[in-house]
Amino acid sequence: TQLLEQSPQFLSIQEGENLTVYCNSSSVFSSLQWYRQEPGEGPVLLVTVVTGGEVKKLKRLTFQFGDARKDSSLHITAAQPGDTGLYLCAVRGGGGTSYGKLTFGQGTILTVHP
Amino acid sequence: NAGVTQTPKFQVLKTGQSMTLQCAQDMNHNSMYWYRQDPGMGLRLIYYSASEGTTDKGEVPNGYNVSRLNKREFSLRLESAAPSQTSVYFCASRFGGLETQYFGPGTRLLVL
C-alpha cells in the first residue's frame, strides 16, 4: 500500500484547459511538497505546504493542503505545453528524526497538447 | 555552481557485473540521498547520508552499498547487478534544517 496515492496517473489535455491533480493519504503530515520532473531531468521543488487549509499560488499553479493535513491538490489554470511533465507529491519520512528523507507518490504524468 | 552532478548518464551492464554510480554536490550541503525511479512507483529511497561520515538504509537498500567519501561526494555501488536493478537513479542533496532537496539529472541503468 502506497503511503501517498496520486490521481490521476495520466492526464492528457489541450492547451488552455484547467486541471487538478490529487495527492491523498490516510496519514497526517507536518508538511507536503510538490515537485515537477521534466523528461531526462531530476525533480525540481515547486512548493512546500505546512498549514492545514493553506493555499499557495505559483503563477498559474495553485496548491492546497487539506484542513486535516492528509491530502493536497494541485490546480493548473489555462495549461500550456510547457507544463508537460511528471508531477510528484512527497512527504518527510516517518519518525522523530527523519533527516529529510522523502516518501513520494507514484506521480501524475501530464501532457498538454498545443 | 553546477549543483548536483551524476556520472555516468547511461550504463548497460550484464547480470553479475559491478559498478559505482558517482554523485557530487558543490552547495556545501550536509545531507545526501540516493533514490531509484521505476515506472508507476515514484521515487524510492535507497540510502542516505545525514552528514559526512554517516550512512543509513532507506526503503529499498538490498543489493546496494554506499560511501560518503567526503562532504561533496556520495557514491552508490552495485556489487552484482541484477535485471531488477534496471532503473533510473537519482542523487539529491539538502542543507540541514531546510526542506528543499536538489536532485541531479539521473543515471539510466540497464541490466541485461
PDB file of N, CA and C in Angstrom, chain B residues 1-94:
ATOM      1  N   ASN B   1      27.797  27.653 -10.137  1.00  0.00           N
ATOM      2  CA  ASN B   1      27.647  26.382  -9.407  1.00  0.00           C
ATOM      3  C   ASN B   1      26.995  25.329 -10.279  1.00  0.00           C
ATOM      4  N   ALA B   2      27.536  24.098 -10.249  1.00  0.00           N
ATOM      5  CA  ALA B   2      26.970  23.026 -11.045  1.00  0.00           C
ATOM      6  C   ALA B   2      25.781  22.383 -10.342  1.00  0.00           C
ATOM      7  N   GLY B   3      25.658  22.545  -9.020  1.00  0.00           N
ATOM      8  CA  GLY B   3      24.573  21.916  -8.286  1.00  0.00           C
ATOM      9  C   GLY B   3      24.933  20.476  -7.953  1.00  0.00           C
ATOM     10  N   VAL B   4      24.082  19.541  -8.365  1.00  0.00           N
ATOM     11  CA  VAL B   4      24.320  18.114  -8.149  1.00  0.00           C
ATOM     12  C   VAL B   4      24.654  17.475  -9.489  1.00  0.00           C
ATOM     13  N   THR B   5      25.799  16.833  -9.571  1.00  0.00           N
ATOM     14  CA  THR B   5      26.206  16.164 -10.808  1.00  0.00           C
ATOM     15  C   THR B   5      26.282  14.666 -10.578  1.00  0.00           C
ATOM     16  N   GLN B   6      25.958  13.912 -11.629  1.00  0.00           N
ATOM     17  CA  GLN B   6      25.979  12.452 -11.561  1.00  0.00           C
ATOM     18  C   GLN B   6      26.703  11.892 -12.774  1.00  0.00           C
ATOM     19  N   THR B   7      27.496  10.867 -12.556  1.00  0.00           N
ATOM     20  CA  THR B   7      28.133  10.142 -13.655  1.00  0.00           C
ATOM     21  C   THR B   7      28.046   8.652 -13.395  1.00  0.00           C
ATOM     22  N   PRO B   8      27.893   7.831 -14.445  1.00  0.00           N
ATOM     23  CA  PRO B   8      27.658   8.247 -15.836  1.00  0.00           C
ATOM     24  C   PRO B   8      26.200   8.634 -16.060  1.00  0.00           C
ATOM     25  N   LYS B   9      25.872   9.103 -17.253  1.00  0.00           N
ATOM     26  CA  LYS B   9      24.482   9.400 -17.600  1.00  0.00           C
ATOM     27  C   LYS B   9      23.740   8.120 -17.977  1.00  0.00           C
ATOM     28  N   PHE B  10      24.411   7.223 -18.679  1.00  0.00           N
ATOM     29  CA  PHE B  10      23.814   5.964 -19.120  1.00  0.00           C
ATOM     30  C   PHE B  10      24.801   4.834 -18.871  1.00  0.00           C
ATOM     31  N   GLN B  11      24.279   3.646 -18.589  1.00  0.00           N
ATOM     32  CA  GLN B  11      25.150   2.494 -18.419  1.00  0.00           C
ATOM     33  C   GLN B  11      24.367   1.238 -18.723  1.00  0.00           C
ATOM     34  N   VAL B  12      25.012   0.320 -19.446  1.00  0.00           N
ATOM     35  CA  VAL B  12      24.444  -1.005 -19.677  1.00  0.00           C
ATOM     36  C   VAL B  12      25.370  -2.023 -19.025  1.00  0.00           C
ATOM     37  N   LEU B  13      24.804  -2.875 -18.202  1.00  0.00           N
ATOM     38  CA  LEU B  13      25.575  -3.908 -17.518  1.00  0.00           C
ATOM     39  C   LEU B  13      25.004  -5.287 -17.836  1.00  0.00           C
ATOM     40  N   LYS B  14      25.848  -6.287 -17.689  1.00  0.00           N
ATOM     41  CA  LYS B  14      25.365  -7.661 -17.743  1.00  0.00           C
ATOM     42  C   LYS B  14      25.116  -8.133 -16.309  1.00  0.00           C
ATOM     43  N   THR B  15      24.199  -9.054 -16.162  1.00  0.00           N
ATOM     44  CA  THR B  15      23.918  -9.613 -14.848  1.00  0.00           C
ATOM     45  C   THR B  15      25.210 -10.106 -14.199  1.00  0.00           C
ATOM     46  N   GLY B  16      25.412  -9.706 -12.930  1.00  0.00           N
ATOM     47  CA  GLY B  16      26.587 -10.127 -12.187  1.00  0.00           C
ATOM     48  C   GLY B  16      27.739  -9.129 -12.209  1.00  0.00           C
ATOM     49  N   GLN B  17      27.703  -8.183 -13.134  1.00  0.00           N
ATOM     50  CA  GLN B  17      28.757  -7.172 -13.172  1.00  0.00           C
ATOM     51  C   GLN B  17      28.557  -6.166 -12.035  1.00  0.00           C
ATOM     52  N   SER B  18      29.638  -5.464 -11.723  1.00  0.00           N
ATOM     53  CA  SER B  18      29.564  -4.449 -10.670  1.00  0.00           C
ATOM     54  C   SER B  18      29.829  -3.077 -11.266  1.00  0.00           C
ATOM     55  N   MET B  19      29.350  -2.056 -10.577  1.00  0.00           N
ATOM     56  CA  MET B  19      29.651  -0.699 -10.995  1.00  0.00           C
ATOM     57  C   MET B  19      29.349   0.268  -9.853  1.00  0.00           C
ATOM     58  N   THR B  20      29.941   1.454  -9.962  1.00  0.00           N
ATOM     59  CA  THR B  20      29.720   2.510  -8.979  1.00  0.00           C
ATOM     60  C   THR B  20      29.146   3.729  -9.670  1.00  0.00           C
ATOM     61  N   LEU B  21      28.055   4.250  -9.130  1.00  0.00           N
ATOM     62  CA  LEU B  21      27.469   5.493  -9.603  1.00  0.00           C
ATOM     63  C   LEU B  21      28.011   6.622  -8.728  1.00  0.00           C
ATOM     64  N   GLN B  22      28.469   7.675  -9.407  1.00  0.00           N
ATOM     65  CA  GLN B  22      29.090   8.774  -8.686  1.00  0.00           C
ATOM     66  C   GLN B  22      28.133   9.958  -8.580  1.00  0.00           C
ATOM     67  N   CYS B  23      28.217  10.656  -7.457  1.00  0.00           N
ATOM     68  CA  CYS B  23      27.406  11.853  -7.234  1.00  0.00           C
ATOM     69  C   CYS B  23      28.253  12.878  -6.486  1.00  0.00           C
ATOM     70  N   ALA B  24      28.183  14.123  -6.929  1.00  0.00           N
ATOM     71  CA  ALA B  24      28.892  15.197  -6.235  1.00  0.00           C
ATOM     72  C   ALA B  24      28.024  16.443  -6.202  1.00  0.00           C
ATOM     73  N   GLN B  25      28.133  17.211  -5.100  1.00  0.00           N
ATOM     74  CA  GLN B  25      27.404  18.478  -4.993  1.00  0.00           C
ATOM     75  C   GLN B  25      28.373  19.561  -4.522  1.00  0.00           C
ATOM     76  N   ASP B  26      28.146  20.772  -5.057  1.00  0.00           N
ATOM     77  CA  ASP B  26      29.031  21.888  -4.722  1.00  0.00           C
ATOM     78  C   ASP B  26      28.299  22.971  -3.935  1.00  0.00           C
ATOM     79  N   MET B  27      27.259  22.597  -3.203  1.00  0.00           N
ATOM     80  CA  MET B  27      26.447  23.564  -2.477  1.00  0.00           C
ATOM     81  C   MET B  27      26.710  23.520  -0.975  1.00  0.00           C
ATOM     82  N   ASN B  28      27.731  22.764  -0.557  1.00  0.00           N
ATOM     83  CA  ASN B  28      28.089  22.641   0.856  1.00  0.00           C
ATOM     84  C   ASN B  28      26.937  22.066   1.687  1.00  0.00           C
ATOM     85  N   HIS B  29      26.168  21.163   1.070  1.00  0.00           N
ATOM     86  CA  HIS B  29      25.048  20.541   1.772  1.00  0.00           C
ATOM     87  C   HIS B  29      25.525  19.422   2.689  1.00  0.00           C
ATOM     88  N   ASN B  30      24.817  19.266   3.807  1.00  0.00           N
ATOM     89  CA  ASN B  30      25.178  18.233   4.766  1.00  0.00           C
ATOM     90  C   ASN B  30      24.643  16.859   4.372  1.00  0.00           C
ATOM     91  N   SER B  31      23.405  16.814   3.904  1.00  0.00           N
ATOM     92  CA  SER B  31      22.728  15.533   3.678  1.00  0.00           C
ATOM     93  C   SER B  31      22.688  15.193   2.191  1.00  0.00           C
ATOM     94  N   MET B  32      22.856  13.896   1.917  1.00  0.00           N
ATOM     95  CA  MET B  32      22.785  13.423   0.536  1.00  0.00           C
ATOM     96  C   MET B  32      21.984  12.126   0.479  1.00  0.00           C
ATOM     97  N   TYR B  33      21.374  11.863  -0.676  1.00  0.00           N
ATOM     98  CA  TYR B  33      20.409  10.764  -0.812  1.00  0.00           C
ATOM     99  C   TYR B  33      20.569  10.082  -2.170  1.00  0.00           C
ATOM    100  N   TRP B  34      20.274   8.794  -2.192  1.00  0.00           N
ATOM    101  CA  TRP B  34      20.152   8.053  -3.439  1.00  0.00           C
ATOM    102  C   TRP B  34      18.734   7.487  -3.532  1.00  0.00           C
ATOM    103  N   TYR B  35      18.086   7.770  -4.689  1.00  0.00           N
ATOM    104  CA  TYR B  35      16.756   7.255  -4.981  1.00  0.00           C
ATOM    105  C   TYR B  35      16.812   6.456  -6.287  1.00  0.00           C
ATOM    106  N   ARG B  36      15.856   5.544  -6.440  1.00  0.00           N
ATOM    107  CA  ARG B  36      15.627   4.927  -7.733  1.00  0.00           C
ATOM    108  C   ARG B  36      14.198   5.226  -8.165  1.00  0.00           C
ATOM    109  N   GLN B  37      14.027   5.355  -9.495  1.00  0.00           N
ATOM    110  CA  GLN B  37      12.718   5.688 -10.032  1.00  0.00           C
ATOM    111  C   GLN B  37      12.330   4.638 -11.049  1.00  0.00           C
ATOM    112  N   ASP B  38      11.221   3.995 -10.811  1.00  0.00           N
ATOM    113  CA  ASP B  38      10.669   2.986 -11.708  1.00  0.00           C
ATOM    114  C   ASP B  38       9.266   3.414 -12.131  1.00  0.00           C
ATOM    115  N   PRO B  39       8.839   3.008 -13.324  1.00  0.00           N
ATOM    116  CA  PRO B  39       7.524   3.428 -13.826  1.00  0.00           C
ATOM    117  C   PRO B  39       6.409   3.098 -12.844  1.00  0.00           C
ATOM    118  N   GLY B  40       5.559   4.082 -12.559  1.00  0.00           N
ATOM    119  CA  GLY B  40       4.410   3.869 -11.680  1.00  0.00           C
ATOM    120  C   GLY B  40       4.749   3.758 -10.202  1.00  0.00           C
ATOM    121  N   MET B  41       6.019   3.991  -9.854  1.00  0.00           N
ATOM    122  CA  MET B  41       6.433   3.809  -8.442  1.00  0.00           C
ATOM    123  C   MET B  41       6.938   5.087  -7.809  1.00  0.00           C
ATOM    124  N   GLY B  42       6.965   6.179  -8.517  1.00  0.00           N
ATOM    125  CA  GLY B  42       7.559   7.388  -7.951  1.00  0.00           C
ATOM    126  C   GLY B  42       9.047   7.180  -7.725  1.00  0.00           C
ATOM    127  N   LEU B  43       9.589   7.845  -6.718  1.00  0.00           N
ATOM    128  CA  LEU B  43      10.991   7.662  -6.337  1.00  0.00           C
ATOM    129  C   LEU B  43      11.032   6.950  -4.989  1.00  0.00           C
ATOM    130  N   ARG B  44      11.950   6.001  -4.871  1.00  0.00           N
ATOM    131  CA  ARG B  44      12.102   5.279  -3.607  1.00  0.00           C
ATOM    132  C   ARG B  44      13.527   5.447  -3.093  1.00  0.00           C
ATOM    133  N   LEU B  45      13.644   5.696  -1.793  1.00  0.00           N
ATOM    134  CA  LEU B  45      14.936   5.974  -1.175  1.00  0.00           C
ATOM    135  C   LEU B  45      15.727   4.689  -0.986  1.00  0.00           C
ATOM    136  N   ILE B  46      16.979   4.683  -1.474  1.00  0.00           N
ATOM    137  CA  ILE B  46      17.846   3.511  -1.341  1.00  0.00           C
ATOM    138  C   ILE B  46      18.704   3.652  -0.081  1.00  0.00           C
ATOM    139  N   TYR B  47      19.497   4.697  -0.032  1.00  0.00           N
ATOM    140  CA  TYR B  47      20.355   5.003   1.105  1.00  0.00           C
ATOM    141  C   TYR B  47      20.416   6.513   1.264  1.00  0.00           C
ATOM    142  N   TYR B  48      20.791   6.954   2.449  1.00  0.00           N
ATOM    143  CA  TYR B  48      21.018   8.374   2.654  1.00  0.00           C
ATOM    144  C   TYR B  48      22.193   8.577   3.602  1.00  0.00           C
ATOM    145  N   SER B  49      22.689   9.813   3.596  1.00  0.00           N
ATOM    146  CA  SER B  49      23.788  10.193   4.467  1.00  0.00           C
ATOM    147  C   SER B  49      23.406  11.531   5.098  1.00  0.00           C
ATOM    148  N   ALA B  50      23.100  11.493   6.388  1.00  0.00           N
ATOM    149  CA  ALA B  50      22.650  12.704   7.068  1.00  0.00           C
ATOM    150  C   ALA B  50      23.767  13.728   7.179  1.00  0.00           C
ATOM    151  N   SER B  51      24.992  13.244   7.296  1.00  0.00           N
ATOM    152  CA  SER B  51      26.137  14.142   7.380  1.00  0.00           C
ATOM    153  C   SER B  51      27.374  13.347   6.987  1.00  0.00           C
ATOM    154  N   GLU B  52      28.466  14.061   6.764  1.00  0.00           N
ATOM    155  CA  GLU B  52      29.714  13.405   6.392  1.00  0.00           C
ATOM    156  C   GLU B  52      30.082  12.357   7.444  1.00  0.00           C
ATOM    157  N   GLY B  53      30.409  11.159   6.982  1.00  0.00           N
ATOM    158  CA  GLY B  53      30.817  10.103   7.894  1.00  0.00           C
ATOM    159  C   GLY B  53      29.706   9.184   8.347  1.00  0.00           C
ATOM    160  N   THR B  54      28.453   9.487   7.959  1.00  0.00           N
ATOM    161  CA  THR B  54      27.332   8.627   8.348  1.00  0.00           C
ATOM    162  C   THR B  54      26.544   8.212   7.120  1.00  0.00           C
ATOM    163  N   THR B  55      26.077   6.961   7.130  1.00  0.00           N
ATOM    164  CA  THR B  55      25.174   6.485   6.089  1.00  0.00           C
ATOM    165  C   THR B  55      24.123   5.594   6.739  1.00  0.00           C
ATOM    166  N   ASP B  56      22.962   5.504   6.082  1.00  0.00           N
ATOM    167  CA  ASP B  56      21.905   4.667   6.652  1.00  0.00           C
ATOM    168  C   ASP B  56      20.996   4.177   5.549  1.00  0.00           C
ATOM    169  N   LYS B  57      20.312   3.056   5.819  1.00  0.00           N
ATOM    170  CA  LYS B  57      19.449   2.445   4.821  1.00  0.00           C
ATOM    171  C   LYS B  57      18.142   3.217   4.675  1.00  0.00           C
ATOM    172  N   GLY B  58      17.648   3.185   3.427  1.00  0.00           N
ATOM    173  CA  GLY B  58      16.332   3.730   3.146  1.00  0.00           C
ATOM    174  C   GLY B  58      15.325   2.623   2.981  1.00  0.00           C
ATOM    175  N   GLU B  59      14.390   2.831   2.051  1.00  0.00           N
ATOM    176  CA  GLU B  59      13.284   1.893   1.855  1.00  0.00           C
ATOM    177  C   GLU B  59      13.700   0.633   1.099  1.00  0.00           C
ATOM    178  N   VAL B  60      14.636   0.744   0.130  1.00  0.00           N
ATOM    179  CA  VAL B  60      14.993  -0.379  -0.743  1.00  0.00           C
ATOM    180  C   VAL B  60      16.509  -0.543  -0.844  1.00  0.00           C
ATOM    181  N   PRO B  61      17.216  -0.899   0.245  1.00  0.00           N
ATOM    182  CA  PRO B  61      18.682  -0.937   0.236  1.00  0.00           C
ATOM    183  C   PRO B  61      19.316  -2.233  -0.289  1.00  0.00           C
ATOM    184  N   ASN B  62      18.527  -3.308  -0.417  1.00  0.00           N
ATOM    185  CA  ASN B  62      19.116  -4.601  -0.755  1.00  0.00           C
ATOM    186  C   ASN B  62      19.775  -4.579  -2.127  1.00  0.00           C
ATOM    187  N   GLY B  63      21.019  -5.069  -2.182  1.00  0.00           N
ATOM    188  CA  GLY B  63      21.765  -5.138  -3.429  1.00  0.00           C
ATOM    189  C   GLY B  63      22.639  -3.915  -3.680  1.00  0.00           C
ATOM    190  N   TYR B  64      22.639  -2.976  -2.754  1.00  0.00           N
ATOM    191  CA  TYR B  64      23.394  -1.729  -2.907  1.00  0.00           C
ATOM    192  C   TYR B  64      24.281  -1.472  -1.692  1.00  0.00           C
ATOM    193  N   ASN B  65      25.367  -0.738  -1.939  1.00  0.00           N
ATOM    194  CA  ASN B  65      26.177  -0.184  -0.859  1.00  0.00           C
ATOM    195  C   ASN B  65      26.496   1.259  -1.207  1.00  0.00           C
ATOM    196  N   VAL B  66      26.823   2.055  -0.186  1.00  0.00           N
ATOM    197  CA  VAL B  66      27.139   3.454  -0.427  1.00  0.00           C
ATOM    198  C   VAL B  66      28.406   3.840   0.324  1.00  0.00           C
ATOM    199  N   SER B  67      29.003   4.940  -0.139  1.00  0.00           N
ATOM    200  CA  SER B  67      30.153   5.535   0.541  1.00  0.00           C
ATOM    201  C   SER B  67      29.997   7.043   0.508  1.00  0.00           C
ATOM    202  N   ARG B  68      30.097   7.668   1.699  1.00  0.00           N
ATOM    203  CA  ARG B  68      30.138   9.135   1.743  1.00  0.00           C
ATOM    204  C   ARG B  68      31.611   9.478   1.820  1.00  0.00           C
ATOM    205  N   LEU B  69      32.216   9.732   0.673  1.00  0.00           N
ATOM    206  CA  LEU B  69      33.660   9.894   0.561  1.00  0.00           C
ATOM    207  C   LEU B  69      34.150  11.145   1.269  1.00  0.00           C
ATOM    208  N   ASN B  70      33.382  12.189   1.199  1.00  0.00           N
ATOM    209  CA  ASN B  70      33.675  13.469   1.858  1.00  0.00           C
ATOM    210  C   ASN B  70      32.369  14.247   1.841  1.00  0.00           C
ATOM    211  N   LYS B  71      32.391  15.517   2.191  1.00  0.00           N
ATOM    212  CA  LYS B  71      31.132  16.250   2.251  1.00  0.00           C
ATOM    213  C   LYS B  71      30.493  16.394   0.875  1.00  0.00           C
ATOM    214  N   ARG B  72      31.314  16.436  -0.173  1.00  0.00           N
ATOM    215  CA  ARG B  72      30.813  16.684  -1.527  1.00  0.00           C
ATOM    216  C   ARG B  72      30.293  15.429  -2.215  1.00  0.00           C
ATOM    217  N   GLU B  73      30.878  14.277  -1.924  1.00  0.00           N
ATOM    218  CA  GLU B  73      30.657  13.106  -2.771  1.00  0.00           C
ATOM    219  C   GLU B  73      29.975  11.950  -2.049  1.00  0.00           C
ATOM    220  N   PHE B  74      29.031  11.322  -2.768  1.00  0.00           N
ATOM    221  CA  PHE B  74      28.267  10.205  -2.208  1.00  0.00           C
ATOM    222  C   PHE B  74      28.081   9.203  -3.337  1.00  0.00           C
ATOM    223  N   SER B  75      28.700   8.022  -3.228  1.00  0.00           N
ATOM    224  CA  SER B  75      28.641   7.061  -4.321  1.00  0.00           C
ATOM    225  C   SER B  75      27.750   5.875  -3.968  1.00  0.00           C
ATOM    226  N   LEU B  76      27.196   5.281  -5.006  1.00  0.00           N
ATOM    227  CA  LEU B  76      26.310   4.116  -4.862  1.00  0.00           C
ATOM    228  C   LEU B  76      26.917   2.961  -5.636  1.00  0.00           C
ATOM    229  N   ARG B  77      27.111   1.812  -4.996  1.00  0.00           N
ATOM    230  CA  ARG B  77      27.754   0.666  -5.640  1.00  0.00           C
ATOM    231  C   ARG B  77      26.791  -0.509  -5.753  1.00  0.00           C
ATOM    232  N   LEU B  78      26.786  -1.091  -6.949  1.00  0.00           N
ATOM    233  CA  LEU B  78      26.088  -2.343  -7.193  1.00  0.00           C
ATOM    234  C   LEU B  78      27.152  -3.424  -7.305  1.00  0.00           C
ATOM    235  N   GLU B  79      27.205  -4.326  -6.370  1.00  0.00           N
ATOM    236  CA  GLU B  79      28.270  -5.348  -6.341  1.00  0.00           C
ATOM    237  C   GLU B  79      28.046  -6.431  -7.386  1.00  0.00           C
ATOM    238  N   SER B  80      26.804  -6.840  -7.573  1.00  0.00           N
ATOM    239  CA  SER B  80      26.472  -7.898  -8.522  1.00  0.00           C
ATOM    240  C   SER B  80      25.108  -7.550  -9.117  1.00  0.00           C
ATOM    241  N   ALA B  81      25.153  -6.845 -10.241  1.00  0.00           N
ATOM    242  CA  ALA B  81      23.921  -6.278 -10.793  1.00  0.00           C
ATOM    243  C   ALA B  81      22.921  -7.365 -11.205  1.00  0.00           C
ATOM    244  N   ALA B  82      21.648  -7.052 -10.999  1.00  0.00           N
ATOM    245  CA  ALA B  82      20.546  -7.938 -11.370  1.00  0.00           C
ATOM    246  C   ALA B  82      19.576  -7.170 -12.253  1.00  0.00           C
ATOM    247  N   PRO B  83      18.839  -7.862 -13.141  1.00  0.00           N
ATOM    248  CA  PRO B  83      17.873  -7.163 -14.004  1.00  0.00           C
ATOM    249  C   PRO B  83      16.871  -6.315 -13.220  1.00  0.00           C
ATOM    250  N   SER B  84      16.552  -6.716 -11.978  1.00  0.00           N
ATOM    251  CA  SER B  84      15.611  -5.941 -11.153  1.00  0.00           C
ATOM    252  C   SER B  84      16.171  -4.576 -10.755  1.00  0.00           C
ATOM    253  N   GLN B  85      17.469  -4.381 -10.984  1.00  0.00           N
ATOM    254  CA  GLN B  85      18.074  -3.095 -10.668  1.00  0.00           C
ATOM    255  C   GLN B  85      18.087  -2.145 -11.872  1.00  0.00           C
ATOM    256  N   THR B  86      17.505  -2.575 -12.969  1.00  0.00           N
ATOM    257  CA  THR B  86      17.281  -1.674 -14.102  1.00  0.00           C
ATOM    258  C   THR B  86      16.357  -0.558 -13.643  1.00  0.00           C
ATOM    259  N   SER B  87      16.835   0.679 -13.767  1.00  0.00           N
ATOM    260  CA  SER B  87      16.080   1.798 -13.216  1.00  0.00           C
ATOM    261  C   SER B  87      16.782   3.102 -13.585  1.00  0.00           C
ATOM    262  N   VAL B  88      16.187   4.206 -13.163  1.00  0.00           N
ATOM    263  CA  VAL B  88      16.857   5.497 -13.231  1.00  0.00           C
ATOM    264  C   VAL B  88      17.213   5.883 -11.793  1.00  0.00           C
ATOM    265  N   TYR B  89      18.471   6.214 -11.589  1.00  0.00           N
ATOM    266  CA  TYR B  89      18.964   6.514 -10.250  1.00  0.00           C
ATOM    267  C   TYR B  89      19.216   8.007 -10.104  1.00  0.00           C
ATOM    268  N   PHE B  90      18.678   8.575  -9.027  1.00  0.00           N
ATOM    269  CA  PHE B  90      18.850   9.991  -8.761  1.00  0.00           C
ATOM    270  C   PHE B  90      19.554  10.197  -7.435  1.00  0.00           C
ATOM    271  N   CYS B  91      20.492  11.124  -7.464  1.00  0.00           N
ATOM    272  CA  CYS B  91      21.156  11.581  -6.261  1.00  0.00           C
ATOM    273  C   CYS B  91      20.555  12.939  -5.897  1.00  0.00           C
ATOM    274  N   ALA B  92      20.458  13.225  -4.605  1.00  0.00           N
ATOM    275  CA  ALA B  92      19.929  14.510  -4.162  1.00  0.00           C
ATOM    276  C   ALA B  92      20.719  14.977  -2.953  1.00  0.00           C
ATOM    277  N   SER B  93      20.668  16.278  -2.696  1.00  0.00           N
ATOM    278  CA  SER B  93      21.324  16.820  -1.508  1.00  0.00           C
ATOM    279  C   SER B  93      20.440  17.867  -0.858  1.00  0.00           C
ATOM    280  N   ARG B  94      20.720  18.128   0.407  1.00  0.00           N
ATOM    281  CA  ARG B  94      19.891  19.064   1.183  1.00  0.00           C
ATOM    282  C   ARG B  94      20.737  19.715   2.244  1.00  0.00           C
TER     283      ARG B  94
END
